[in-house]
Amino acid sequence: MAFIEIEDLRKSYNQFEVLKGINLNIEKHQVVTLIGASGSGKSTLLRCLNALEPISSGKVKIEGDVVSGPGVDLNKLRRKVGMVFQSYNLFPNLTVEENIAVGPIKLLGEKKADSIARARQLLERVNLGHRASYYPDQLSGGQQQRVAIVRAIAMRPKALLLDEITSALDPELVAEVLNIVRELAHDGMTMILTTHEMQFAKEVSNLVVFLEQGKILEAGPPSQIFENPQQERTREFLKPIIEAGRL
Ligand code: ADP
Ligand code: MG
């Protein structure tokens, strides 16, 4: 039994089928990167995995438990699976440490003092200890995104979904966010991510999944997908990226 099992997952918006039968198994501690053209369904797939979108048919299982379809315990699911988005979505009226502590206090029933103490520890780990009592708008985009990642981690998730988390950042701020993802990977966090940073994807992923119009066209280790793709369409997708020197 894989840690996350996706079985014939389909998702339609009205008549339009966006995900057309996705089958994918993800093992614990794996880092899986979804690549594919804009509109291929990467974000929709991530959103279906933590039930931000109801799926149309198929199944998602985590540790053998079905976590899709009616009757899912959303709170339980989202404690297991955290998500970070392109826009950081921090609470503007809470300090950095409060942003991080509020989930564990409200959803995990942690004591406020414990939760704040842990928030500070986690902030130290991403070199933001000195910003604990700042408000989000007093931080750079890269710093806010690091806080958003820490906020997800504070919930002690078993897996993290990261949807283009560096896409809104100025180029000089991308590295500081990717470094955290690298460290999480090193610590064994199971992650499913989408990114335009192909070089990073190549370095950090165990499995790369190429989506094309809502289907998995090709999946394999980064060495296969990036250096020896089996499908013509994968080669076509990667060609301009390679030519631009981004791989
Ligand atoms: P990607 O993240 O790969 O760019 P998305 O998952 O965002 O792709 O989108 C896949 C397709 O689903 C696109 O054609 C998009 O227009 C459509 N789509 C996404 N969200 C919605 C929605 N809420 N309502 C209708 N169509 C949507
Ligand atoms: Mg997207």
PDB file of C-alpha atoms and ligand atoms in Angstrom:
ATOM      1  CA  MET A   1       0.000   0.000   0.000  1.00  0.00           C
ATOM      2  CA  ALA A   2       1.457   3.354  -1.040  1.00  0.00           C
ATOM      3  CA  PHE A   3       1.275   6.328   1.304  1.00  0.00           C
ATOM      4  CA  ILE A   4      -0.940   8.289  -1.103  1.00  0.00           C
ATOM      5  CA  GLU A   5      -2.948   6.398  -3.708  1.00  0.00           C
ATOM      6  CA  ILE A   6      -4.767   8.213  -6.471  1.00  0.00           C
ATOM      7  CA  GLU A   7      -7.141   5.946  -8.368  1.00  0.00           C
ATOM      8  CA  ASP A   8      -8.806   6.971 -11.625  1.00  0.00           C
ATOM      9  CA  LEU A   9      -9.358  10.481 -10.341  1.00  0.00           C
ATOM     10  CA  ARG A  10     -11.654  12.535 -12.566  1.00  0.00           C
ATOM     11  CA  LYS A  11     -12.671  16.127 -12.136  1.00  0.00           C
ATOM     12  CA  SER A  12     -15.039  18.141 -14.297  1.00  0.00           C
ATOM     13  CA  TYR A  13     -16.110  21.736 -14.151  1.00  0.00           C
ATOM     14  CA  ASN A  14     -19.596  21.704 -15.687  1.00  0.00           C
ATOM     15  CA  GLN A  15     -19.118  19.724 -18.920  1.00  0.00           C
ATOM     16  CA  PHE A  16     -15.380  20.223 -19.075  1.00  0.00           C
ATOM     17  CA  GLU A  17     -13.269  17.336 -17.829  1.00  0.00           C
ATOM     18  CA  VAL A  18     -10.077  18.808 -16.391  1.00  0.00           C
ATOM     19  CA  LEU A  19      -8.639  15.603 -14.895  1.00  0.00           C
ATOM     20  CA  LYS A  20      -9.244  12.534 -17.022  1.00  0.00           C
ATOM     21  CA  GLY A  21      -8.442   9.530 -14.911  1.00  0.00           C
ATOM     22  CA  ILE A  22      -5.291  10.131 -12.877  1.00  0.00           C
ATOM     23  CA  ASN A  23      -3.581   7.073 -11.382  1.00  0.00           C
ATOM     24  CA  LEU A  24      -0.586   7.698  -9.182  1.00  0.00           C
ATOM     25  CA  ASN A  25       1.002   6.127  -6.115  1.00  0.00           C
ATOM     26  CA  ILE A  26       3.236   8.179  -3.874  1.00  0.00           C
ATOM     27  CA  GLU A  27       5.445   6.618  -1.227  1.00  0.00           C
ATOM     28  CA  LYS A  28       6.310   8.170   2.078  1.00  0.00           C
ATOM     29  CA  HIS A  29       9.278  10.604   1.923  1.00  0.00           C
ATOM     30  CA  GLN A  30       8.968  10.977  -1.829  1.00  0.00           C
ATOM     31  CA  VAL A  31       9.128  14.349  -3.528  1.00  0.00           C
ATOM     32  CA  VAL A  32       6.899  14.362  -6.590  1.00  0.00           C
ATOM     33  CA  THR A  33       6.902  17.243  -9.057  1.00  0.00           C
ATOM     34  CA  LEU A  34       4.013  17.813 -11.443  1.00  0.00           C
ATOM     35  CA  ILE A  35       5.017  19.517 -14.666  1.00  0.00           C
ATOM     36  CA  GLY A  36       3.017  20.390 -17.757  1.00  0.00           C
ATOM     37  CA  ALA A  37       1.670  23.310 -19.736  1.00  0.00           C
ATOM     38  CA  SER A  38      -0.489  25.945 -18.121  1.00  0.00           C
ATOM     39  CA  GLY A  39      -4.030  24.549 -17.922  1.00  0.00           C
ATOM     40  CA  SER A  40      -2.924  20.894 -17.913  1.00  0.00           C
ATOM     41  CA  GLY A  41      -4.521  20.362 -14.492  1.00  0.00           C
ATOM     42  CA  LYS A  42      -1.615  20.573 -12.026  1.00  0.00           C
ATOM     43  CA  SER A  43      -3.290  22.941  -9.566  1.00  0.00           C
ATOM     44  CA  THR A  44      -6.608  21.137  -9.854  1.00  0.00           C
ATOM     45  CA  LEU A  45      -4.927  17.850  -8.984  1.00  0.00           C
ATOM     46  CA  LEU A  46      -3.276  19.354  -5.901  1.00  0.00           C
ATOM     47  CA  ARG A  47      -6.543  20.966  -4.847  1.00  0.00           C
ATOM     48  CA  CYS A  48      -8.391  17.666  -5.225  1.00  0.00           C
ATOM     49  CA  LEU A  49      -5.832  15.938  -3.009  1.00  0.00           C
ATOM     50  CA  ASN A  50      -6.770  17.972   0.037  1.00  0.00           C
ATOM     51  CA  ALA A  51     -10.409  18.331  -0.948  1.00  0.00           C
ATOM     52  CA  LEU A  52     -10.348  22.022  -1.762  1.00  0.00           C
ATOM     53  CA  GLU A  53     -12.213  20.789  -4.828  1.00  0.00           C
ATOM     54  CA  PRO A  54     -14.684  17.918  -4.748  1.00  0.00           C
ATOM     55  CA  ILE A  55     -13.687  15.230  -7.213  1.00  0.00           C
ATOM     56  CA  SER A  56     -16.122  13.895  -9.824  1.00  0.00           C
ATOM     57  CA  SER A  57     -15.140  10.248  -9.550  1.00  0.00           C
ATOM     58  CA  GLY A  58     -12.307   7.983  -8.506  1.00  0.00           C
ATOM     59  CA  LYS A  59     -10.570   7.868  -5.172  1.00  0.00           C
ATOM     60  CA  VAL A  60      -7.803   9.377  -3.128  1.00  0.00           C
ATOM     61  CA  LYS A  61      -6.429   7.302  -0.260  1.00  0.00           C
ATOM     62  CA  ILE A  62      -3.922   8.327   2.362  1.00  0.00           C
ATOM     63  CA  GLU A  63      -2.455   5.519   4.439  1.00  0.00           C
ATOM     64  CA  GLY A  64      -5.258   3.356   3.137  1.00  0.00           C
ATOM     65  CA  ASP A  65      -8.056   5.706   4.259  1.00  0.00           C
ATOM     66  CA  VAL A  66     -10.312   7.130   1.575  1.00  0.00           C
ATOM     67  CA  VAL A  67     -10.070  10.918   1.819  1.00  0.00           C
ATOM     68  CA  SER A  68     -12.171  11.889  -1.187  1.00  0.00           C
ATOM     69  CA  GLY A  69     -15.883  11.941  -1.827  1.00  0.00           C
ATOM     70  CA  PRO A  70     -18.785  12.720   0.468  1.00  0.00           C
ATOM     71  CA  GLY A  71     -18.420  12.184   4.190  1.00  0.00           C
ATOM     72  CA  VAL A  72     -14.707  13.013   4.335  1.00  0.00           C
ATOM     73  CA  ASP A  73     -13.541  14.501   7.600  1.00  0.00           C
ATOM     74  CA  LEU A  74     -12.024  17.678   6.141  1.00  0.00           C
ATOM     75  CA  ASN A  75     -10.349  18.753   9.351  1.00  0.00           C
ATOM     76  CA  LYS A  76      -8.688  15.391   9.728  1.00  0.00           C
ATOM     77  CA  LEU A  77      -7.564  15.399   6.098  1.00  0.00           C
ATOM     78  CA  ARG A  78      -6.119  18.892   6.294  1.00  0.00           C
ATOM     79  CA  ARG A  79      -4.243  18.022   9.445  1.00  0.00           C
ATOM     80  CA  LYS A  80      -2.559  15.286   7.457  1.00  0.00           C
ATOM     81  CA  VAL A  81      -1.969  17.258   4.290  1.00  0.00           C
ATOM     82  CA  GLY A  82      -0.837  20.892   4.309  1.00  0.00           C
ATOM     83  CA  MET A  83      -0.884  23.177   1.307  1.00  0.00           C
ATOM     84  CA  VAL A  84       1.040  26.298   0.344  1.00  0.00           C
ATOM     85  CA  PHE A  85       0.041  28.508  -2.579  1.00  0.00           C
ATOM     86  CA  GLN A  86       1.638  31.025  -4.885  1.00  0.00           C
ATOM     87  CA  SER A  87      -0.010  33.841  -2.887  1.00  0.00           C
ATOM     88  CA  TYR A  88       1.047  33.481   0.723  1.00  0.00           C
ATOM     89  CA  ASN A  89      -2.381  34.298   2.237  1.00  0.00           C
ATOM     90  CA  LEU A  90      -1.060  35.172   5.684  1.00  0.00           C
ATOM     91  CA  PHE A  91      -3.513  36.776   8.082  1.00  0.00           C
ATOM     92  CA  PRO A  92      -2.638  40.499   7.848  1.00  0.00           C
ATOM     93  CA  ASN A  93      -3.937  41.340  11.320  1.00  0.00           C
ATOM     94  CA  LEU A  94      -1.836  38.683  13.093  1.00  0.00           C
ATOM     95  CA  THR A  95       1.901  38.786  13.767  1.00  0.00           C
ATOM     96  CA  VAL A  96       4.163  36.244  12.120  1.00  0.00           C
ATOM     97  CA  GLU A  97       4.269  34.010  15.198  1.00  0.00           C
ATOM     98  CA  GLU A  98       0.494  34.282  15.658  1.00  0.00           C
ATOM     99  CA  ASN A  99      -0.038  33.326  12.025  1.00  0.00           C
ATOM    100  CA  ILE A 100       1.916  30.144  12.702  1.00  0.00           C
ATOM    101  CA  ALA A 101       0.440  29.375  16.124  1.00  0.00           C
ATOM    102  CA  VAL A 102      -3.232  29.938  15.334  1.00  0.00           C
ATOM    103  CA  GLY A 103      -3.765  26.628  13.489  1.00  0.00           C
ATOM    104  CA  PRO A 104      -2.253  24.404  16.185  1.00  0.00           C
ATOM    105  CA  ILE A 105      -4.217  26.317  18.866  1.00  0.00           C
ATOM    106  CA  LYS A 106      -7.581  26.195  17.084  1.00  0.00           C
ATOM    107  CA  LEU A 107      -7.346  22.876  15.230  1.00  0.00           C
ATOM    108  CA  LEU A 108      -4.936  20.771  17.280  1.00  0.00           C
ATOM    109  CA  GLY A 109      -5.982  22.110  20.688  1.00  0.00           C
ATOM    110  CA  GLU A 110      -2.427  23.108  21.642  1.00  0.00           C
ATOM    111  CA  LYS A 111      -1.875  25.555  24.481  1.00  0.00           C
ATOM    112  CA  LYS A 112      -1.166  29.071  23.290  1.00  0.00           C
ATOM    113  CA  ALA A 113       2.188  29.359  25.069  1.00  0.00           C
ATOM    114  CA  ASP A 114       3.391  26.026  23.628  1.00  0.00           C
ATOM    115  CA  SER A 115       2.237  26.919  20.183  1.00  0.00           C
ATOM    116  CA  ILE A 116       3.949  30.320  20.212  1.00  0.00           C
ATOM    117  CA  ALA A 117       7.146  28.736  21.545  1.00  0.00           C
ATOM    118  CA  ARG A 118       7.137  26.204  18.730  1.00  0.00           C
ATOM    119  CA  ALA A 119       6.377  28.922  16.166  1.00  0.00           C
ATOM    120  CA  ARG A 120       9.506  30.761  17.329  1.00  0.00           C
ATOM    121  CA  GLN A 121      11.588  27.581  17.089  1.00  0.00           C
ATOM    122  CA  LEU A 122      10.385  26.926  13.563  1.00  0.00           C
ATOM    123  CA  LEU A 123      11.072  30.539  12.602  1.00  0.00           C
ATOM    124  CA  GLU A 124      14.639  30.181  13.866  1.00  0.00           C
ATOM    125  CA  ARG A 125      15.076  27.221  11.582  1.00  0.00           C
ATOM    126  CA  VAL A 126      14.259  29.368   8.543  1.00  0.00           C
ATOM    127  CA  ASN A 127      16.324  32.325   9.810  1.00  0.00           C
ATOM    128  CA  LEU A 128      13.269  34.398  10.648  1.00  0.00           C
ATOM    129  CA  GLY A 129      13.476  34.322  14.426  1.00  0.00           C
ATOM    130  CA  HIS A 130      13.999  38.093  14.464  1.00  0.00           C
ATOM    131  CA  ARG A 131      10.719  38.642  12.603  1.00  0.00           C
ATOM    132  CA  ALA A 132       8.402  36.732  14.969  1.00  0.00           C
ATOM    133  CA  SER A 133       6.527  39.804  16.188  1.00  0.00           C
ATOM    134  CA  TYR A 134       6.385  41.580  12.817  1.00  0.00           C
ATOM    135  CA  TYR A 135       3.220  41.796  10.730  1.00  0.00           C
ATOM    136  CA  PRO A 136       3.179  40.162   7.285  1.00  0.00           C
ATOM    137  CA  ASP A 137       3.218  43.471   5.388  1.00  0.00           C
ATOM    138  CA  GLN A 138       6.510  44.319   7.082  1.00  0.00           C
ATOM    139  CA  LEU A 139       8.205  41.350   5.392  1.00  0.00           C
ATOM    140  CA  SER A 140       9.501  40.747   1.880  1.00  0.00           C
ATOM    141  CA  GLY A 141       7.609  38.340  -0.379  1.00  0.00           C
ATOM    142  CA  GLY A 142      10.261  35.675   0.156  1.00  0.00           C
ATOM    143  CA  GLN A 143      10.022  36.065   3.911  1.00  0.00           C
ATOM    144  CA  GLN A 144       6.211  35.898   3.808  1.00  0.00           C
ATOM    145  CA  GLN A 145       6.379  32.729   1.763  1.00  0.00           C
ATOM    146  CA  ARG A 146       8.814  31.189   4.259  1.00  0.00           C
ATOM    147  CA  VAL A 147       6.315  32.044   7.011  1.00  0.00           C
ATOM    148  CA  ALA A 148       3.533  30.415   4.970  1.00  0.00           C
ATOM    149  CA  ILE A 149       5.593  27.225   4.721  1.00  0.00           C
ATOM    150  CA  VAL A 150       6.332  27.297   8.449  1.00  0.00           C
ATOM    151  CA  ARG A 151       2.628  27.825   9.126  1.00  0.00           C
ATOM    152  CA  ALA A 152       1.866  24.657   7.173  1.00  0.00           C
ATOM    153  CA  ILE A 153       4.636  22.711   8.952  1.00  0.00           C
ATOM    154  CA  ALA A 154       3.384  23.833  12.370  1.00  0.00           C
ATOM    155  CA  MET A 155       0.317  21.650  11.820  1.00  0.00           C
ATOM    156  CA  ARG A 156       2.637  18.603  11.746  1.00  0.00           C
ATOM    157  CA  PRO A 157       1.321  17.401   8.385  1.00  0.00           C
ATOM    158  CA  LYS A 158       2.292  14.044   6.944  1.00  0.00           C
ATOM    159  CA  ALA A 159       2.502  15.529   3.467  1.00  0.00           C
ATOM    160  CA  LEU A 160       2.778  18.955   1.915  1.00  0.00           C
ATOM    161  CA  LEU A 161       1.332  20.231  -1.350  1.00  0.00           C
ATOM    162  CA  LEU A 162       3.194  23.195  -2.834  1.00  0.00           C
ATOM    163  CA  ASP A 163       1.609  24.982  -5.776  1.00  0.00           C
ATOM    164  CA  GLU A 164       4.055  27.272  -7.590  1.00  0.00           C
ATOM    165  CA  ILE A 165       5.219  28.725  -4.326  1.00  0.00           C
ATOM    166  CA  THR A 166       8.003  30.779  -5.908  1.00  0.00           C
ATOM    167  CA  SER A 167       6.085  32.108  -8.912  1.00  0.00           C
ATOM    168  CA  ALA A 168       5.117  35.424  -7.320  1.00  0.00           C
ATOM    169  CA  LEU A 169       8.612  36.151  -6.030  1.00  0.00           C
ATOM    170  CA  ASP A 170      11.330  38.370  -7.417  1.00  0.00           C
ATOM    171  CA  PRO A 171      14.144  36.192  -8.776  1.00  0.00           C
ATOM    172  CA  GLU A 172      16.540  37.055  -5.948  1.00  0.00           C
ATOM    173  CA  LEU A 173      14.014  35.789  -3.372  1.00  0.00           C
ATOM    174  CA  VAL A 174      13.336  32.433  -5.025  1.00  0.00           C
ATOM    175  CA  ALA A 175      16.429  30.700  -3.648  1.00  0.00           C
ATOM    176  CA  GLU A 176      15.610  31.371  -0.003  1.00  0.00           C
ATOM    177  CA  VAL A 177      12.237  29.666  -0.416  1.00  0.00           C
ATOM    178  CA  LEU A 178      13.611  26.747  -2.442  1.00  0.00           C
ATOM    179  CA  ASN A 179      16.250  26.175   0.241  1.00  0.00           C
ATOM    180  CA  ILE A 180      13.516  25.485   2.772  1.00  0.00           C
ATOM    181  CA  VAL A 181      11.872  22.999   0.430  1.00  0.00           C
ATOM    182  CA  ARG A 182      15.268  21.345  -0.046  1.00  0.00           C
ATOM    183  CA  GLU A 183      15.664  21.032   3.725  1.00  0.00           C
ATOM    184  CA  LEU A 184      12.171  19.608   4.116  1.00  0.00           C
ATOM    185  CA  ALA A 185      12.970  17.046   1.436  1.00  0.00           C
ATOM    186  CA  HIS A 186      16.186  16.203   3.246  1.00  0.00           C
ATOM    187  CA  ASP A 187      14.216  15.743   6.492  1.00  0.00           C
ATOM    188  CA  GLY A 188      11.954  13.270   4.709  1.00  0.00           C
ATOM    189  CA  MET A 189       8.788  15.314   4.253  1.00  0.00           C
ATOM    190  CA  THR A 190       6.522  13.815   1.602  1.00  0.00           C
ATOM    191  CA  MET A 191       5.795  16.558  -0.917  1.00  0.00           C
ATOM    192  CA  ILE A 192       3.893  17.023  -4.125  1.00  0.00           C
ATOM    193  CA  LEU A 193       4.738  20.239  -5.870  1.00  0.00           C
ATOM    194  CA  THR A 194       4.409  22.225  -9.044  1.00  0.00           C
ATOM    195  CA  THR A 195       7.120  24.655 -10.091  1.00  0.00           C
ATOM    196  CA  HIS A 196       8.595  26.479 -13.049  1.00  0.00           C
ATOM    197  CA  GLU A 197      12.033  25.973 -11.521  1.00  0.00           C
ATOM    198  CA  MET A 198      12.981  22.944 -13.597  1.00  0.00           C
ATOM    199  CA  GLN A 199      16.566  22.779 -12.410  1.00  0.00           C
ATOM    200  CA  PHE A 200      15.271  22.646  -8.846  1.00  0.00           C
ATOM    201  CA  ALA A 201      12.689  20.003  -9.773  1.00  0.00           C
ATOM    202  CA  LYS A 202      15.430  17.916 -11.348  1.00  0.00           C
ATOM    203  CA  GLU A 203      17.556  18.122  -8.239  1.00  0.00           C
ATOM    204  CA  VAL A 204      14.919  17.582  -5.540  1.00  0.00           C
ATOM    205  CA  SER A 205      12.346  15.190  -7.058  1.00  0.00           C
ATOM    206  CA  ASN A 206      12.204  11.430  -6.804  1.00  0.00           C
ATOM    207  CA  LEU A 207       9.422  11.316  -9.351  1.00  0.00           C
ATOM    208  CA  VAL A 208       8.453  13.763 -12.082  1.00  0.00           C
ATOM    209  CA  VAL A 209       4.955  13.547 -13.557  1.00  0.00           C
ATOM    210  CA  PHE A 210       4.212  15.165 -16.901  1.00  0.00           C
ATOM    211  CA  LEU A 211       0.556  16.142 -17.241  1.00  0.00           C
ATOM    212  CA  GLU A 212      -0.997  16.877 -20.606  1.00  0.00           C
ATOM    213  CA  GLN A 213      -4.647  17.921 -20.854  1.00  0.00           C
ATOM    214  CA  GLY A 214      -5.643  16.255 -17.627  1.00  0.00           C
ATOM    215  CA  LYS A 215      -3.789  12.984 -18.169  1.00  0.00           C
ATOM    216  CA  ILE A 216      -0.457  11.649 -17.025  1.00  0.00           C
ATOM    217  CA  LEU A 217       1.482  11.315 -20.243  1.00  0.00           C
ATOM    218  CA  GLU A 218       4.752  10.232 -18.702  1.00  0.00           C
ATOM    219  CA  ALA A 219       6.107   9.741 -15.200  1.00  0.00           C
ATOM    220  CA  GLY A 220       9.532   8.704 -14.027  1.00  0.00           C
ATOM    221  CA  PRO A 221      12.679   9.720 -12.213  1.00  0.00           C
ATOM    222  CA  PRO A 222      14.097  13.141 -13.133  1.00  0.00           C
ATOM    223  CA  SER A 223      16.886  11.477 -15.123  1.00  0.00           C
ATOM    224  CA  GLN A 224      14.275   9.943 -17.438  1.00  0.00           C
ATOM    225  CA  ILE A 225      11.900  12.866 -17.798  1.00  0.00           C
ATOM    226  CA  PHE A 226      14.494  15.597 -18.151  1.00  0.00           C
ATOM    227  CA  GLU A 227      17.281  13.768 -19.979  1.00  0.00           C
ATOM    228  CA  ASN A 228      15.651  10.914 -21.805  1.00  0.00           C
ATOM    229  CA  PRO A 229      11.898  11.530 -22.140  1.00  0.00           C
ATOM    230  CA  GLN A 230      10.004   8.670 -23.740  1.00  0.00           C
ATOM    231  CA  GLN A 231       7.197  10.747 -25.206  1.00  0.00           C
ATOM    232  CA  GLU A 232       7.487  13.160 -28.106  1.00  0.00           C
ATOM    233  CA  ARG A 233       5.162  15.573 -26.308  1.00  0.00           C
ATOM    234  CA  THR A 234       7.393  15.633 -23.212  1.00  0.00           C
ATOM    235  CA  ARG A 235      10.385  16.468 -25.430  1.00  0.00           C
ATOM    236  CA  GLU A 236       8.389  19.253 -27.073  1.00  0.00           C
ATOM    237  CA  PHE A 237       7.398  20.695 -23.697  1.00  0.00           C
ATOM    238  CA  LEU A 238      10.974  20.661 -22.406  1.00  0.00           C
ATOM    239  CA  LYS A 239      12.683  21.951 -25.569  1.00  0.00           C
ATOM    240  CA  PRO A 240      12.140  25.695 -24.982  1.00  0.00           C
ATOM    241  CA  ILE A 241      13.035  25.251 -21.312  1.00  0.00           C
ATOM    242  CA  ILE A 242      16.320  23.578 -22.232  1.00  0.00           C
ATOM    243  CA  GLU A 243      17.006  26.183 -24.927  1.00  0.00           C
ATOM    244  CA  ALA A 244      16.455  28.966 -22.387  1.00  0.00           C
ATOM    245  CA  GLY A 245      19.147  27.353 -20.229  1.00  0.00           C
ATOM    246  CA  ARG A 246      16.731  26.533 -17.441  1.00  0.00           C
ATOM    247  CA  LEU A 247      17.599  22.849 -17.406  1.00  0.00           C
TER     248      LEU A 247
HETATM  249  P1  ADP B   1      -2.521  24.276 -14.239  1.00  0.00           P
HETATM  250  O1  ADP B   1      -2.348  24.438 -12.764  1.00  0.00           O
HETATM  251  O2  ADP B   1      -1.820  23.086 -14.802  1.00  0.00           O
HETATM  252  O3  ADP B   1      -2.175  25.523 -14.990  1.00  0.00           O
HETATM  253  P2  ADP B   1      -5.349  24.198 -13.613  1.00  0.00           P
HETATM  254  O4  ADP B   1      -5.516  23.007 -12.777  1.00  0.00           O
HETATM  255  O5  ADP B   1      -5.313  25.517 -12.930  1.00  0.00           O
HETATM  256  O6  ADP B   1      -4.055  24.009 -14.528  1.00  0.00           O
HETATM  257  O7  ADP B   1      -6.499  24.265 -14.686  1.00  0.00           O
HETATM  258  C1  ADP B   1      -6.834  23.174 -15.525  1.00  0.00           C
HETATM  259  C2  ADP B   1      -8.036  23.534 -16.354  1.00  0.00           C
HETATM  260  O8  ADP B   1      -9.170  23.647 -15.507  1.00  0.00           O
HETATM  261  C3  ADP B   1      -7.921  24.856 -17.091  1.00  0.00           C
HETATM  262  O9  ADP B   1      -8.494  24.689 -18.351  1.00  0.00           O
HETATM  263  C4  ADP B   1      -8.713  25.777 -16.234  1.00  0.00           C
HETATM  264  O10 ADP B   1      -9.266  26.819 -17.012  1.00  0.00           O
HETATM  265  C5  ADP B   1      -9.808  24.882 -15.679  1.00  0.00           C
HETATM  266  N1  ADP B   1     -10.286  25.329 -14.364  1.00  0.00           N
HETATM  267  C6  ADP B   1      -9.542  25.448 -13.244  1.00  0.00           C
HETATM  268  N2  ADP B   1     -10.298  25.875 -12.201  1.00  0.00           N
HETATM  269  C7  ADP B   1     -11.558  26.051 -12.688  1.00  0.00           C
HETATM  270  C8  ADP B   1     -12.794  26.460 -12.098  1.00  0.00           C
HETATM  271  N3  ADP B   1     -12.882  26.790 -10.805  1.00  0.00           N
HETATM  272  N4  ADP B   1     -13.880  26.511 -12.916  1.00  0.00           N
HETATM  273  C9  ADP B   1     -13.800  26.174 -14.209  1.00  0.00           C
HETATM  274  N5  ADP B   1     -12.654  25.760 -14.813  1.00  0.00           N
HETATM  275  C10 ADP B   1     -11.549  25.694 -14.073  1.00  0.00           C
HETATM  276 MG    MG B   2      -1.561  25.984 -11.617  1.00  0.00          MG
END
